[in-house]
Amino acid sequence: MTVAAGPASSDWRGEARATLALSLPIVFTNLSQMALALTETALLGHLGTEALAASMLAVSLYFALLAPGFGLALAAAPLQAQVRGAGRLPGGAGRGWVRRMRRATRAAFWAAGLALLPCWAVLWESAAVLRALGQDAALADLAQEYARAAMFGIPAFCGFIVLRGFLAAMERPAAAMWVSFAAVALNLPLAWALIFPAGLGVFGAGLAIALANTGMLVVTLVLIRRDRVFRRFRLLGRVWRPEVVRMREVLAVGLPIAASMLLEIGVFSAAALVMGWFGAAAVAAHAIAIQTASATFMVPMGIGQAATARVGLAAGAGDAEGAARAGWVAIALGAGFMAGMAVLLVTMSPGIAWLFLDRGDVHAAEVAALGAALLVVAGFFQLGDGIQVVAAGALRGLKDTRIPMMFAALGYWGIGLPFGLLVAHAGGLGPQGIWVGLGTGLAIVAGLMLRRWRIISRRASA
């Protein structure tokens, strides 16, 4: 995308303050979304090993199938940010931006909703899918109970993501954060009541997450409707009318985002399956490392989502220098945080691993040792992981998503996983080798994303 050069919107320090103010509520929203899943994991662990294993199978399939709708919902953010940025232009150039914002939001609702229809069909028959993937029949049937309940909350979740993009574009993301916090607080007693006293078990856990997602959408809509500034947008006005032209733009931006998400989710899912070749201890150690890395990843991911809004706002306003500055500031913030996390994981890996384990378990020492080793490897790729996700967010602000998708395919599947398998087996590194491969792939993607941002941000200023 070419953006006409314009006056800088703020200095570097001001941009850092604005990015932090926007990203912190988004980061906490991401962490609260993760907390919903962790809450149910803890409850189902008390229900029994089979219930916990079945829910993990269902959740893995759930998130893989969520990717198309989620990616298209995320595509709303750069479109909304650029529309608002254009609304800041003086004179007639900025007119009609409220209507364009409504149309962009409506198009994202439609695109995400249509993408979810085939996903629903697969989740409804998830037992057959899981059996075809070689999973135990009893666990597959139990996983289907969770999936059939949880799937009804997916449209609401994607709708919430679209509205979160709107709030970020309007630089008012705190509402989404408080709604997410409330959902976590209410999900714990609701899930407990449905799983245990109501006797719904795994189905109750899926129903609780569906109700939590639905509640987040409804409450966010109510808050937007009651806000004096936001109600004029009438975001649900004529929502039954598909915005065909805008929907094409959502698809053009969002489908590569969805594909990138599938590539990343898929490579870590494949790594989990490969870990099974090395035994149960390797799988448990991998779970420790991946959960820890996922938690630290939520912060740069939130910064990247803020970067999408900040870059999009500047680009829409024709401020090329401001767009470039917003991207570089966000990348620096993400890299700085992940550098700190790298030191923490490398130096504190044994203690972190034991947080996930019962010291009375006969296999705990073996799992802790391997988990600590994997956390050290994860520590070394924290910086690359942070840079790639923030750079991808900045590129989305300029609607650049296709080339980053290709980078993900090359880094994760073309290099990362094959190299991991090579050093795990031929190199004799075992489970650590898989993570060395994943880290290498992430580092390559980070380098490519950084180079892409440097080129495209300069091109935009030309």
Coordinates of C-alpha atoms in Angstrom, one line a residue:
M1 CA 0.0 0.0 0.0
T2 CA 1.3 3.5 -0.9
V3 CA 0.7 6.2 1.7
A4 CA 1.4 9.9 0.9
A5 CA 4.0 11.4 3.0
G6 CA 2.6 13.7 5.7
P7 CA 3.5 15.4 8.9
A8 CA 4.7 13.2 11.8
S9 CA 1.8 12.6 14.3
S10 CA 4.1 12.5 17.4
D11 CA 7.7 12.0 18.4
W12 CA 9.2 8.7 19.2
R13 CA 8.6 9.0 23.0
G14 CA 5.0 10.1 22.4
E15 CA 4.5 7.1 20.1
A16 CA 5.9 4.8 22.7
R17 CA 3.4 6.2 25.3
A18 CA 0.5 5.9 22.8
T19 CA 1.4 2.3 21.9
L20 CA 1.8 1.2 25.5
A21 CA -1.5 2.9 26.4
L22 CA -3.2 1.0 23.6
S23 CA -1.4 -2.3 24.0
L24 CA -1.7 -2.9 27.7
P25 CA -5.5 -3.4 27.7
I26 CA -5.2 -5.6 24.6
V27 CA -2.5 -7.7 26.3
F28 CA -4.6 -8.2 29.4
T29 CA -7.6 -9.1 27.1
N30 CA -5.4 -11.8 25.5
L31 CA -4.2 -13.1 28.8
S32 CA -7.8 -13.3 30.1
Q33 CA -8.8 -15.3 27.0
M34 CA -6.0 -17.8 27.8
A35 CA -7.2 -17.9 31.4
L36 CA -10.6 -19.1 30.3
A37 CA -9.1 -22.2 28.8
L38 CA -6.7 -22.7 31.8
T39 CA -9.7 -22.5 34.2
E40 CA -11.5 -25.3 32.5
T41 CA -8.4 -27.4 32.2
A42 CA -7.9 -27.2 36.0
L43 CA -11.6 -28.1 36.7
L44 CA -11.6 -31.0 34.2
G45 CA -8.4 -32.3 35.7
H46 CA -10.4 -33.0 38.9
L47 CA -13.1 -34.7 36.9
G48 CA -10.6 -37.4 35.7
T49 CA -7.8 -38.1 33.3
E50 CA -10.1 -39.1 30.4
A51 CA -12.1 -35.9 30.7
L52 CA -9.0 -33.8 30.7
A53 CA -7.5 -35.7 27.7
A54 CA -10.8 -35.5 25.8
S55 CA -11.1 -31.8 26.3
M56 CA -7.5 -31.3 25.1
L57 CA -8.3 -33.1 21.9
A58 CA -11.5 -31.1 21.5
V59 CA -9.7 -27.8 22.2
S60 CA -6.9 -28.6 19.7
L61 CA -9.5 -29.2 17.0
Y62 CA -11.6 -26.3 18.1
F63 CA -8.7 -23.8 17.7
A64 CA -7.6 -25.2 14.4
L65 CA -11.1 -24.8 13.0
L66 CA -11.5 -21.4 14.6
A67 CA -8.6 -20.0 12.6
P68 CA -10.5 -19.0 9.4
G69 CA -13.2 -17.1 11.2
F70 CA -10.7 -15.6 13.7
G71 CA -8.4 -14.5 10.9
L72 CA -11.2 -12.7 9.1
A73 CA -12.3 -11.1 12.3
L74 CA -8.8 -9.9 12.9
A75 CA -8.8 -8.4 9.4
A76 CA -11.4 -5.8 10.6
A77 CA -8.8 -4.1 12.8
P78 CA -6.6 -2.6 10.0
L79 CA -9.6 -1.7 7.9
Q80 CA -11.3 0.1 10.8
A81 CA -8.0 1.8 11.8
Q82 CA -7.4 3.2 8.3
V83 CA -11.0 4.3 8.1
R84 CA -10.7 6.3 11.3
G85 CA -7.3 7.6 10.2
A86 CA -8.9 8.9 7.0
G87 CA -11.6 10.5 9.1
R88 CA -8.9 12.8 10.6
L89 CA -8.1 14.3 7.2
P90 CA -9.1 17.9 6.8
G91 CA -11.9 19.1 4.6
G92 CA -14.0 16.8 2.5
A93 CA -11.4 14.0 2.5
G94 CA -12.5 12.9 5.9
R95 CA -16.3 13.0 5.4
G96 CA -18.4 9.9 5.7
W97 CA -15.9 7.9 7.7
V98 CA -18.5 7.0 10.3
R99 CA -20.6 5.3 7.6
R100 CA -17.4 3.6 6.2
M101 CA -16.6 2.3 9.7
R102 CA -20.0 0.8 10.0
R103 CA -19.7 -0.9 6.6
A104 CA -16.2 -2.3 7.4
T105 CA -17.4 -3.7 10.7
R106 CA -20.6 -5.2 9.1
A107 CA -18.4 -6.8 6.3
A108 CA -16.2 -8.4 8.9
F109 CA -19.2 -9.8 10.8
W110 CA -20.4 -11.4 7.5
A111 CA -17.1 -12.7 6.3
A112 CA -16.2 -14.3 9.7
G113 CA -19.7 -15.8 10.0
L114 CA -19.7 -17.4 6.6
A115 CA -16.2 -18.8 7.2
L116 CA -17.5 -20.5 10.4
L117 CA -20.3 -22.6 8.7
P118 CA -18.0 -25.4 7.4
C119 CA -16.1 -25.3 10.7
W120 CA -19.3 -25.9 12.5
A121 CA -20.0 -28.9 10.3
V122 CA -16.6 -30.5 11.1
L123 CA -16.9 -29.8 14.9
W124 CA -20.4 -31.4 14.9
E125 CA -18.8 -34.6 13.6
S126 CA -15.5 -34.2 15.6
A127 CA -15.6 -37.7 16.9
A128 CA -15.3 -39.1 13.4
V129 CA -12.5 -36.6 12.6
L130 CA -10.5 -37.5 15.7
R131 CA -10.9 -41.3 15.1
A132 CA -9.7 -40.8 11.5
L133 CA -6.6 -39.1 13.0
G134 CA -5.9 -42.2 15.0
Q135 CA -7.3 -41.1 18.4
D136 CA -8.9 -43.5 20.9
A137 CA -12.6 -44.0 20.0
A138 CA -13.8 -43.4 23.6
L139 CA -11.8 -40.2 24.0
A140 CA -13.0 -39.0 20.5
D141 CA -16.6 -39.5 21.5
L142 CA -16.1 -37.6 24.8
A143 CA -14.2 -34.9 22.9
Q144 CA -17.2 -34.5 20.6
E145 CA -19.4 -33.7 23.6
Y146 CA -17.2 -30.7 24.5
A147 CA -16.9 -29.6 20.8
R148 CA -20.7 -29.7 20.2
A149 CA -21.3 -27.4 23.2
A150 CA -18.4 -25.1 22.7
M151 CA -19.0 -24.5 19.0
F152 CA -22.1 -22.4 19.6
G153 CA -19.9 -19.7 21.2
I154 CA -17.6 -19.4 18.2
P155 CA -19.6 -16.8 16.3
A156 CA -19.9 -14.7 19.4
F157 CA -16.1 -14.9 20.0
C158 CA -15.4 -13.8 16.4
G159 CA -17.9 -11.0 16.8
F160 CA -16.2 -9.9 20.0
I161 CA -12.8 -9.8 18.1
V162 CA -14.4 -7.6 15.4
L163 CA -15.7 -5.2 18.1
R164 CA -12.3 -5.3 19.9
G165 CA -10.7 -4.1 16.6
F166 CA -13.3 -1.3 16.5
L167 CA -12.4 -0.2 20.1
A168 CA -8.7 -0.4 19.3
A169 CA -9.2 1.8 16.2
M170 CA -11.0 4.3 18.4
E171 CA -8.2 4.0 20.9
R172 CA -10.6 2.9 23.6
P173 CA -9.6 -0.8 24.2
A174 CA -10.2 -0.8 28.0
A175 CA -13.8 -1.9 27.6
A176 CA -12.9 -5.1 25.9
M177 CA -10.3 -5.8 28.7
W178 CA -12.9 -5.4 31.5
V179 CA -15.4 -7.5 29.7
S180 CA -12.8 -10.3 29.3
F181 CA -11.9 -10.0 33.0
A182 CA -15.6 -10.3 33.9
A183 CA -15.9 -13.4 31.7
V184 CA -13.0 -15.1 33.4
A185 CA -14.4 -14.3 36.9
L186 CA -17.9 -15.6 36.0
N187 CA -16.6 -18.6 34.0
L188 CA -15.1 -20.3 37.0
P189 CA -18.3 -20.7 39.1
L190 CA -20.4 -21.3 36.0
A191 CA -18.1 -24.1 34.6
W192 CA -17.9 -25.6 38.1
A193 CA -21.7 -25.7 38.5
L194 CA -22.2 -27.2 35.0
I195 CA -19.5 -29.8 35.3
F196 CA -20.1 -31.0 38.8
P197 CA -23.5 -30.2 40.5
A198 CA -25.4 -30.3 37.2
G199 CA -23.5 -33.4 36.2
L200 CA -22.9 -32.3 32.6
G201 CA -19.1 -33.1 32.8
V202 CA -17.2 -32.4 29.6
F203 CA -20.3 -31.1 27.9
G204 CA -20.8 -28.6 30.7
A205 CA -17.3 -27.3 30.3
G206 CA -18.0 -26.7 26.6
L207 CA -21.3 -25.1 27.4
A208 CA -19.6 -22.7 29.9
I209 CA -17.1 -21.5 27.4
A210 CA -19.9 -20.9 24.8
L211 CA -21.9 -18.9 27.3
A212 CA -18.8 -16.9 28.3
N213 CA -18.1 -16.0 24.7
T214 CA -21.7 -15.1 24.0
G215 CA -21.8 -13.0 27.2
M216 CA -18.6 -11.1 26.1
L217 CA -20.2 -10.2 22.7
V218 CA -23.5 -9.1 24.3
V219 CA -22.0 -7.0 27.0
T220 CA -19.6 -5.3 24.6
L221 CA -22.5 -4.4 22.2
V222 CA -24.4 -3.0 25.2
L223 CA -21.4 -0.9 26.3
I224 CA -20.9 0.4 22.7
R225 CA -24.6 1.2 22.4
R226 CA -24.7 3.1 25.7
D227 CA -21.5 5.2 24.9
R228 CA -22.4 8.7 23.7
V229 CA -19.6 8.7 21.1
F230 CA -19.9 5.1 19.9
R231 CA -23.7 4.9 19.5
R232 CA -23.6 7.2 16.5
F233 CA -21.8 4.5 14.5
R234 CA -24.9 2.1 14.7
L235 CA -22.6 -0.8 14.1
L236 CA -25.5 -3.3 13.9
G237 CA -27.5 -1.0 11.6
R238 CA -28.8 -3.1 8.6
V239 CA -26.5 -5.9 9.7
W240 CA -28.6 -8.3 7.6
R241 CA -27.2 -6.6 4.4
P242 CA -23.9 -8.1 3.3
E243 CA -21.3 -5.6 2.3
V244 CA -20.0 -7.4 -0.8
V245 CA -17.4 -4.8 -1.8
R246 CA -16.0 -4.4 1.7
M247 CA -16.2 -8.2 2.2
R248 CA -13.9 -8.7 -0.6
E249 CA -11.4 -6.4 1.1
V250 CA -11.9 -8.3 4.4
L251 CA -11.2 -11.6 2.5
A252 CA -8.1 -10.2 0.8
V253 CA -6.6 -9.1 4.1
G254 CA -8.0 -11.8 6.3
L255 CA -7.5 -15.0 4.4
P256 CA -3.7 -14.8 4.5
I257 CA -4.0 -14.0 8.3
A258 CA -6.1 -17.1 8.8
A259 CA -3.7 -19.2 6.7
S260 CA -0.7 -17.9 8.8
M261 CA -2.5 -18.8 12.0
L262 CA -3.2 -22.3 10.6
L263 CA 0.4 -22.7 9.7
E264 CA 1.6 -21.7 13.1
I265 CA -1.0 -23.7 15.1
G266 CA -0.4 -26.7 12.8
V267 CA 3.4 -26.8 13.3
F268 CA 3.1 -26.8 17.1
S269 CA 0.3 -29.4 16.9
A270 CA 2.6 -31.5 14.7
A271 CA 5.4 -31.0 17.2
A272 CA 3.1 -32.4 19.9
L273 CA 2.4 -35.5 17.9
V274 CA 6.1 -36.0 17.2
M275 CA 6.8 -35.7 20.9
G276 CA 4.6 -38.8 21.3
W277 CA 7.3 -40.8 19.6
F278 CA 9.6 -40.1 22.5
G279 CA 7.2 -41.2 25.2
A280 CA 4.8 -39.7 27.7
A281 CA 7.5 -37.7 29.6
A282 CA 8.3 -35.9 26.4
V283 CA 4.7 -35.0 25.8
A284 CA 4.3 -33.7 29.3
A285 CA 7.5 -31.7 29.1
H286 CA 6.4 -30.3 25.7
A287 CA 3.1 -29.2 27.3
I288 CA 5.0 -27.3 30.1
A289 CA 7.2 -25.5 27.5
I290 CA 4.4 -24.7 25.2
Q291 CA 2.1 -23.4 27.9
T292 CA 4.8 -21.2 29.3
A293 CA 5.9 -19.9 25.8
S294 CA 2.2 -19.2 25.0
A295 CA 1.8 -17.1 28.1
T296 CA 4.8 -14.9 27.3
F297 CA 3.7 -14.7 23.7
M298 CA 0.4 -13.0 24.7
V299 CA 2.3 -9.8 25.5
P300 CA 4.0 -9.2 22.1
M301 CA 0.9 -10.4 20.4
G302 CA -1.1 -7.6 22.1
I303 CA 1.6 -5.1 21.2
G304 CA 1.3 -6.4 17.6
Q305 CA -2.4 -5.9 17.6
A306 CA -1.9 -2.3 18.9
A307 CA 0.7 -1.8 16.2
T308 CA -2.0 -2.8 13.6
A309 CA -4.2 0.0 15.0
R310 CA -1.4 2.6 15.3
V311 CA 0.0 2.0 11.9
G312 CA -3.4 1.8 10.3
L313 CA -4.4 5.1 11.9
A314 CA -1.3 6.9 10.6
A315 CA -1.6 5.3 7.1
G316 CA -5.3 6.2 6.8
A317 CA -4.4 9.8 7.7
G318 CA -1.7 9.9 5.0
D319 CA 1.1 10.1 7.6
A320 CA 3.8 7.7 6.2
E321 CA 6.4 8.8 8.7
G322 CA 4.0 8.3 11.6
A323 CA 3.1 4.8 10.3
A324 CA 6.8 3.8 10.0
R325 CA 7.5 5.2 13.5
A326 CA 4.5 3.3 15.0
G327 CA 5.8 0.0 13.6
W328 CA 9.4 0.4 14.7
V329 CA 8.3 1.5 18.2
A330 CA 6.1 -1.5 18.6
I331 CA 8.8 -3.8 17.4
A332 CA 11.2 -2.4 19.9
L333 CA 8.7 -2.8 22.7
G334 CA 8.0 -6.4 21.8
A335 CA 11.6 -7.2 21.4
G336 CA 12.5 -5.6 24.7
F337 CA 9.9 -7.6 26.6
M338 CA 10.8 -10.9 25.1
A339 CA 14.5 -10.3 25.7
G340 CA 13.6 -10.1 29.4
M341 CA 11.5 -13.2 29.1
A342 CA 14.5 -15.0 27.5
V343 CA 16.7 -14.3 30.5
L344 CA 13.9 -15.5 32.8
L345 CA 13.3 -18.8 31.0
V346 CA 17.0 -19.6 30.6
T347 CA 17.9 -18.8 34.2
M348 CA 14.7 -20.0 36.0
S349 CA 13.7 -23.0 33.9
P350 CA 13.8 -25.7 36.6
G351 CA 11.7 -23.7 39.0
I352 CA 9.2 -22.9 36.2
A353 CA 8.9 -26.6 35.2
W354 CA 8.2 -27.7 38.7
L355 CA 5.2 -25.3 38.9
F356 CA 3.3 -27.6 36.6
L357 CA 4.1 -30.9 38.5
D358 CA 3.2 -32.8 41.6
R359 CA 6.4 -33.7 43.4
G360 CA 4.8 -36.9 44.6
D361 CA 4.4 -38.2 41.0
V362 CA 7.0 -40.9 40.3
H363 CA 7.7 -39.5 36.8
A364 CA 7.9 -35.8 38.0
A365 CA 11.7 -35.6 38.2
E366 CA 12.1 -36.9 34.6
V367 CA 9.5 -34.6 33.2
A368 CA 10.9 -31.6 35.2
A369 CA 14.4 -32.2 33.8
L370 CA 13.2 -32.4 30.2
G371 CA 10.8 -29.6 30.6
A372 CA 13.5 -27.4 32.0
A373 CA 15.7 -28.3 29.0
L374 CA 12.9 -27.4 26.6
L375 CA 12.3 -24.1 28.4
V376 CA 15.9 -23.1 27.9
V377 CA 15.6 -23.7 24.2
A378 CA 12.3 -21.7 24.3
G379 CA 14.2 -18.9 26.0
F380 CA 16.6 -18.6 23.1
F381 CA 13.8 -18.1 20.6
Q382 CA 11.7 -15.7 22.7
L383 CA 13.3 -12.7 20.9
G384 CA 12.5 -14.0 17.5
D385 CA 9.0 -14.9 18.4
G386 CA 8.3 -11.4 19.8
I387 CA 9.8 -9.7 16.7
Q388 CA 7.9 -11.8 14.2
V389 CA 4.4 -11.3 15.8
V390 CA 4.8 -7.5 16.3
A391 CA 6.2 -7.0 12.7
A392 CA 3.3 -9.1 11.4
G393 CA 0.9 -6.8 13.3
A394 CA 2.6 -3.7 11.9
L395 CA 2.4 -5.1 8.3
R396 CA -1.3 -5.7 8.8
G397 CA -1.7 -2.0 9.5
L398 CA -0.7 -1.5 5.9
K399 CA -2.9 -4.4 4.8
D400 CA 0.2 -6.4 3.9
T401 CA -0.7 -10.0 4.7
R402 CA 0.1 -12.3 1.7
I403 CA 3.9 -12.1 1.8
P404 CA 4.0 -12.7 5.6
M405 CA 1.8 -15.8 5.1
M406 CA 4.5 -17.1 2.7
F407 CA 7.2 -16.4 5.3
A408 CA 5.2 -18.4 7.8
A409 CA 4.9 -21.4 5.4
L410 CA 8.6 -21.3 4.6
G411 CA 9.8 -20.7 8.2
Y412 CA 7.6 -23.2 10.0
W413 CA 7.0 -26.0 7.6
G414 CA 9.8 -25.5 5.0
I415 CA 12.6 -25.1 7.5
G416 CA 11.6 -25.3 11.2
L417 CA 9.8 -28.7 11.4
P418 CA 12.1 -30.6 9.0
F419 CA 15.2 -29.2 10.6
G420 CA 13.8 -30.2 14.0
L421 CA 13.2 -33.7 12.9
L422 CA 16.7 -33.9 11.5
V423 CA 18.5 -32.8 14.6
A424 CA 16.1 -34.8 16.9
H425 CA 16.9 -38.1 15.1
A426 CA 20.1 -37.8 13.1
G427 CA 21.6 -35.3 15.4
G428 CA 20.6 -37.3 18.5
L429 CA 19.0 -34.3 20.4
G430 CA 15.7 -36.1 20.9
P431 CA 12.8 -33.8 22.1
Q432 CA 15.1 -30.9 22.4
G433 CA 15.9 -31.1 18.7
I434 CA 12.2 -30.6 17.8
W435 CA 12.3 -27.3 19.8
V436 CA 15.6 -26.3 18.2
G437 CA 13.9 -26.7 14.9
L438 CA 10.8 -24.7 16.0
G439 CA 13.1 -21.9 17.3
T440 CA 15.1 -21.9 14.1
G441 CA 12.0 -21.5 12.1
L442 CA 10.7 -18.6 14.3
A443 CA 14.1 -16.9 14.0
I444 CA 14.0 -17.1 10.2
V445 CA 10.4 -15.8 10.1
A446 CA 11.4 -12.9 12.4
G447 CA 14.3 -11.9 10.1
L448 CA 12.1 -12.0 7.0
M449 CA 9.2 -10.1 8.7
L450 CA 11.7 -7.4 9.9
R451 CA 13.2 -7.1 6.5
R452 CA 9.7 -6.9 4.9
W453 CA 8.6 -4.2 7.3
R454 CA 11.8 -2.2 6.6
I455 CA 11.2 -2.4 2.9
I456 CA 7.4 -1.7 2.8
S457 CA 7.5 1.1 5.4
R458 CA 10.2 2.8 3.3
R459 CA 8.2 2.2 0.1
A460 CA 5.1 3.8 1.7
S461 CA 7.1 6.9 2.5
A462 CA 8.4 7.2 -1.1

